[in-house]
mmCIF file of C-alpha atoms in Angstrom:
data_model
loop_
_atom_site.group_PDB
_atom_site.id
_atom_site.type_symbol
_atom_site.label_atom_id
_atom_site.label_comp_id
_atom_site.label_asym_id
_atom_site.label_seq_id
_atom_site.Cartn_x
_atom_site.Cartn_y
_atom_site.Cartn_z
ATOM 1 C CA MET A 1 115.374 97.916 58.084
ATOM 2 C CA VAL A 2 117.829 95.012 58.190
ATOM 3 C CA ALA A 3 120.008 96.589 55.481
ATOM 4 C CA THR A 4 120.053 99.918 57.354
ATOM 5 C CA TYR A 5 121.025 98.147 60.580
ATOM 6 C CA GLU A 6 123.838 96.203 58.922
ATOM 7 C CA ALA A 7 125.180 99.361 57.264
ATOM 8 C CA GLU A 8 125.142 101.198 60.581
ATOM 9 C CA VAL A 9 126.995 98.344 62.321
ATOM 10 C CA ALA A 10 129.620 98.374 59.561
ATOM 11 C CA THR A 11 130.084 102.155 59.967
ATOM 12 C CA LEU A 12 130.547 101.855 63.726
ATOM 13 C CA GLN A 13 132.982 98.992 63.215
ATOM 14 C CA ARG A 14 135.080 101.200 60.927
ATOM 15 C CA TYR A 15 135.215 103.864 63.625
ATOM 16 C CA LEU A 16 136.332 101.255 66.164
ATOM 17 C CA ASP A 17 139.010 99.946 63.826
ATOM 18 C CA ALA A 18 140.213 103.531 63.268
ATOM 19 C CA LEU A 19 140.408 104.068 67.038
ATOM 20 C CA VAL A 20 142.556 100.959 67.438
ATOM 21 C CA ALA A 21 144.811 101.944 64.538
ATOM 22 C CA ALA A 22 145.216 105.592 65.627
ATOM 23 C CA PRO A 23 148.904 106.397 66.189
ATOM 24 C CA ASP A 24 148.420 108.777 69.096
ATOM 25 C CA ALA A 25 145.898 110.330 71.505
ATOM 26 C CA HIS A 26 145.207 113.274 69.226
ATOM 27 C CA ALA A 27 144.201 110.986 66.356
ATOM 28 C CA ARG A 28 142.073 108.846 68.680
ATOM 29 C CA ASN A 29 140.221 111.905 69.964
ATOM 30 C CA ALA A 30 139.531 113.035 66.411
ATOM 31 C CA VAL A 31 138.083 109.623 65.464
ATOM 32 C CA ALA A 32 136.028 109.489 68.670
ATOM 33 C CA LEU A 33 134.595 112.957 67.933
ATOM 34 C CA GLN A 34 133.599 111.843 64.428
ATOM 35 C CA ALA A 35 131.925 108.730 65.821
ATOM 36 C CA GLN A 36 130.072 110.801 68.405
ATOM 37 C CA GLN A 37 128.806 113.238 65.782
ATOM 38 C CA HIS A 38 127.676 110.340 63.602
ATOM 39 C CA LEU A 39 125.729 108.748 66.458
ATOM 40 C CA LYS A 40 124.049 112.050 67.361
ATOM 41 C CA ALA A 41 122.975 112.542 63.748
ATOM 42 C CA THR A 42 121.407 109.082 63.501
ATOM 43 C CA GLN A 43 119.640 108.990 66.861
ATOM 44 C CA THR A 44 116.086 110.244 67.157
ATOM 45 C CA ARG A 45 114.675 111.477 70.423
ATOM 46 C CA ARG A 46 111.072 111.849 71.373
ATOM 47 C CA PRO A 47 110.141 115.310 72.625
ATOM 48 C CA HIS A 48 110.112 115.613 76.371
ATOM 49 C CA ARG A 49 106.676 115.549 77.908
ATOM 50 C CA ARG A 50 106.020 116.887 81.322
ATOM 51 C CA VAL A 51 104.476 114.262 83.576
ATOM 52 C CA ASP A 52 101.868 115.276 86.104
ATOM 53 C CA PRO A 53 102.247 112.926 89.096
ATOM 54 C CA HIS A 54 98.591 113.496 89.966
ATOM 55 C CA THR A 55 97.288 112.110 86.671
ATOM 56 C CA LEU A 56 99.354 108.964 86.214
ATOM 57 C CA PRO A 57 97.437 105.942 84.839
ATOM 58 C CA PHE A 58 98.540 103.872 87.838
ATOM 59 C CA ARG A 59 99.057 105.527 91.170
ATOM 60 C CA VAL A 60 98.583 105.081 94.875
ATOM 61 C CA PRO A 61 94.866 105.361 95.709
ATOM 62 C CA ASP A 62 93.765 108.494 97.469
ATOM 63 C CA GLU A 63 92.333 108.512 100.949
ATOM 64 C CA LYS A 64 88.741 108.575 99.764
ATOM 65 C CA VAL A 65 87.161 105.303 100.872
ATOM 66 C CA ARG A 66 83.868 104.264 99.320
ATOM 67 C CA PRO A 67 81.387 103.346 102.048
ATOM 68 C CA PRO A 68 80.103 99.769 101.841
ATOM 69 C CA LYS A 69 76.641 98.976 100.538
ATOM 70 C CA GLU A 70 74.743 97.836 103.612
ATOM 71 C CA THR A 71 71.346 97.005 102.131
ATOM 72 C CA THR A 72 70.020 95.233 99.060
ATOM 73 C CA GLN A 73 68.555 98.488 97.785
ATOM 74 C CA GLU A 74 71.908 100.287 98.049
ATOM 75 C CA PHE A 75 73.654 97.457 96.213
ATOM 76 C CA GLU A 76 71.129 97.408 93.381
ATOM 77 C CA SER A 77 71.254 101.190 93.015
ATOM 78 C CA ALA A 78 75.046 101.015 92.560
ATOM 79 C CA LEU A 79 74.779 98.833 89.444
ATOM 80 C CA THR A 80 75.729 100.946 86.432
ATOM 81 C CA PRO A 81 73.543 100.393 83.339
ATOM 82 C CA LEU A 82 75.376 99.999 80.010
ATOM 83 C CA PRO A 83 73.928 99.708 76.482
ATOM 84 C CA ALA A 84 74.674 96.020 75.972
ATOM 85 C CA LYS A 85 75.800 92.896 77.744
ATOM 86 C CA ARG A 86 79.538 92.792 77.182
ATOM 87 C CA ALA A 87 82.816 92.443 79.019
ATOM 88 C CA ALA A 88 82.989 95.570 81.136
ATOM 89 C CA ALA A 89 84.488 97.085 84.234
ATOM 90 C CA GLU A 90 81.075 97.267 85.871
ATOM 91 C CA VAL A 91 78.507 94.692 86.961
ATOM 92 C CA LEU A 92 75.679 95.067 84.479
ATOM 93 C CA PRO A 93 72.058 94.924 85.634
ATOM 94 C CA GLY A 94 71.238 92.604 82.730
ATOM 95 C CA LEU A 95 74.051 90.230 83.633
ATOM 96 C CA LEU A 96 73.064 89.584 87.235
ATOM 97 C CA THR A 97 69.422 89.086 88.115
ATOM 98 C CA ALA A 98 67.871 89.069 91.545
ATOM 99 C CA ALA A 99 66.771 85.553 92.482
ATOM 100 C CA ALA A 100 63.380 86.789 93.646
ATOM 101 C CA THR A 101 62.512 87.949 90.104
ATOM 102 C CA LEU A 102 63.379 84.656 88.379
ATOM 103 C CA SER A 103 60.934 82.025 87.276
ATOM 104 C CA ALA A 104 61.504 78.574 88.714
ATOM 105 C CA THR A 105 61.029 77.077 85.253
ATOM 106 C CA PRO A 106 64.201 77.014 83.107
ATOM 107 C CA THR A 107 64.077 78.718 79.741
ATOM 108 C CA PRO A 108 66.037 78.067 76.519
ATOM 109 C CA ASP A 109 68.262 81.016 77.458
ATOM 110 C CA ASP A 110 69.480 79.015 80.456
ATOM 111 C CA LEU A 111 71.225 76.602 78.072
ATOM 112 C CA ALA A 112 72.372 79.064 75.407
ATOM 113 C CA PRO A 113 75.883 80.496 74.885
ATOM 114 C CA THR A 114 76.402 84.229 75.343
ATOM 115 C CA GLU A 115 79.272 86.672 75.003
ATOM 116 C CA ASP A 116 80.382 85.815 78.555
ATOM 117 C CA VAL A 117 79.284 82.166 78.612
ATOM 118 C CA GLN A 118 81.332 80.690 75.774
ATOM 119 C CA LEU A 119 80.592 77.014 75.232
ATOM 120 C CA THR A 120 83.899 76.113 73.604
ATOM 121 C CA ASP A 121 85.091 72.609 72.739
ATOM 122 C CA GLU A 122 87.407 72.698 75.761
ATOM 123 C CA ILE A 123 84.595 73.582 78.145
ATOM 124 C CA ARG A 124 82.303 70.918 76.677
ATOM 125 C CA ALA A 125 85.093 68.343 76.986
ATOM 126 C CA LEU A 126 85.683 69.289 80.633
ATOM 127 C CA ALA A 127 81.978 68.976 81.440
ATOM 128 C CA THR A 128 81.969 65.522 79.838
ATOM 129 C CA ALA A 129 85.096 64.489 81.784
ATOM 130 C CA LEU A 130 83.316 65.528 84.976
ATOM 131 C CA GLY A 131 80.428 63.242 84.138
ATOM 132 C CA ASN A 132 78.111 66.187 83.400
ATOM 133 C CA HIS A 133 77.433 66.097 87.136
ATOM 134 C CA PRO A 134 76.610 69.439 88.791
ATOM 135 C CA VAL A 135 78.392 68.667 92.060
ATOM 136 C CA GLN A 136 81.549 67.516 90.278
ATOM 137 C CA ILE A 137 81.453 70.613 88.090
ATOM 138 C CA PHE A 138 81.041 72.940 91.065
ATOM 139 C CA ASN A 139 83.842 71.205 92.989
ATOM 140 C CA TRP A 140 86.191 71.448 89.995
ATOM 141 C CA VAL A 141 85.623 75.200 89.660
ATOM 142 C CA TYR A 142 86.014 75.656 93.424
ATOM 143 C CA ASP A 143 89.260 73.641 93.522
ATOM 144 C CA HIS A 144 90.929 74.890 90.336
ATOM 145 C CA ILE A 145 90.008 78.539 89.817
ATOM 146 C CA GLU A 146 92.051 81.051 91.793
ATOM 147 C CA PHE A 147 90.296 84.230 92.888
ATOM 148 C CA LEU A 148 91.500 87.378 91.133
ATOM 149 C CA PRO A 149 90.565 90.645 92.897
ATOM 150 C CA THR A 150 89.121 92.544 89.942
ATOM 151 C CA TYR A 151 85.596 93.767 89.309
ATOM 152 C CA GLY A 152 83.053 93.152 86.599
ATOM 153 C CA SER A 153 82.809 90.744 83.701
ATOM 154 C CA VAL A 154 86.391 90.831 82.404
ATOM 155 C CA GLN A 155 87.332 87.453 80.931
ATOM 156 C CA GLY A 156 84.282 85.318 80.262
ATOM 157 C CA SER A 157 84.192 81.560 80.647
ATOM 158 C CA TYR A 158 86.903 80.544 78.151
ATOM 159 C CA LEU A 159 89.679 82.858 79.367
ATOM 160 C CA THR A 160 88.830 81.954 82.957
ATOM 161 C CA TRP A 161 89.217 78.272 82.090
ATOM 162 C CA LEU A 162 92.427 79.013 80.207
ATOM 163 C CA SER A 163 94.089 81.116 82.933
ATOM 164 C CA LYS A 164 92.609 79.144 85.853
ATOM 165 C CA ARG A 165 91.780 82.356 87.696
ATOM 166 C CA GLY A 166 89.190 85.098 87.661
ATOM 167 C CA ASN A 167 87.023 87.368 89.722
ATOM 168 C CA ALA A 168 83.545 86.540 91.003
ATOM 169 C CA CYS A 169 81.812 87.301 87.684
ATOM 170 C CA ASP A 170 84.400 85.425 85.634
ATOM 171 C CA THR A 171 84.212 82.369 87.885
ATOM 172 C CA ALA A 172 80.431 82.453 87.685
ATOM 173 C CA SER A 173 80.651 82.630 83.882
ATOM 174 C CA LEU A 174 82.796 79.489 83.802
ATOM 175 C CA LEU A 175 80.501 77.638 86.201
ATOM 176 C CA VAL A 176 77.419 78.610 84.179
ATOM 177 C CA ALA A 177 79.181 77.565 80.955
ATOM 178 C CA LEU A 178 80.150 74.142 82.331
ATOM 179 C CA LEU A 179 76.634 73.522 83.613
ATOM 180 C CA ARG A 180 75.059 74.545 80.308
ATOM 181 C CA ALA A 181 77.584 72.387 78.431
ATOM 182 C CA ALA A 182 76.366 69.498 80.612
ATOM 183 C CA ASN A 183 72.777 70.316 79.535
ATOM 184 C CA ILE A 184 71.975 71.629 83.004
ATOM 185 C CA PRO A 185 70.066 74.944 82.884
ATOM 186 C CA ALA A 186 72.044 77.646 84.697
ATOM 187 C CA ARG A 187 71.798 81.416 85.096
ATOM 188 C CA TYR A 188 73.406 84.288 86.971
ATOM 189 C CA VAL A 189 71.929 85.545 90.223
ATOM 190 C CA TYR A 190 73.173 87.926 92.857
ATOM 191 C CA GLY A 191 72.378 88.464 96.502
ATOM 192 C CA THR A 192 73.475 90.274 99.605
ATOM 193 C CA VAL A 193 74.770 88.892 102.862
ATOM 194 C CA GLN A 194 74.330 90.661 106.174
ATOM 195 C CA MET A 195 76.189 89.689 109.322
ATOM 196 C CA PRO A 196 77.340 91.394 112.531
ATOM 197 C CA ILE A 197 80.553 93.374 112.176
ATOM 198 C CA ASP A 198 82.054 91.523 115.151
ATOM 199 C CA GLN A 199 81.721 88.262 113.260
ATOM 200 C CA VAL A 200 83.409 89.761 110.189
ATOM 201 C CA ILE A 201 86.299 91.044 112.313
ATOM 202 C CA THR A 202 86.682 87.617 113.899
ATOM 203 C CA TRP A 203 86.824 85.912 110.499
ATOM 204 C CA VAL A 204 89.337 88.386 109.093
ATOM 205 C CA GLY A 205 91.519 88.087 112.175
ATOM 206 C CA ALA A 206 91.470 84.287 111.974
ATOM 207 C CA ALA A 207 92.454 84.361 108.293
ATOM 208 C CA THR A 208 95.344 86.795 108.799
ATOM 209 C CA PRO A 209 98.699 84.996 109.276
#
């Protein structure tokens, strides 16, 4: 590839030298035409593909607004089951477990690494630096991890630690990983919050600059 490039540069340089040395306009036009024909012969073009503006991979969302889930039952029914626990664009039923169904007694799984809860050397070192203290660990995650508005388990604990940002599932994965690295049993749970719409509007209005 390098040899082909160097040969092509040398050919174009010869055409430029011939243009400079041409005695008159007619000779210059003849050299320019030869150079143009050479360039056309060496350039490859991809075939034109018609683009449908309605099927672009990234586009302005349509006007269809998904209604909010207003009850615990509606939220649980919206969870999409997938074959295995893995990084996915959906919240998996096996990843998040309702608190009411959990035993109060920790199990070995509450200290074990998983595909999302990676107990890397960096995460173990951070837990140690924070004194393996649950409050210090929680405060560090709260203070250092920026919220990223995506959905589902996307990064896991290590990439969340590395990028210092993540969505709710990613942040939870990092928190669980730090707690488990500190030998503190930890697990995922989910819940629903219900509040009057007037209170929500008040909070949003207060947060808007």
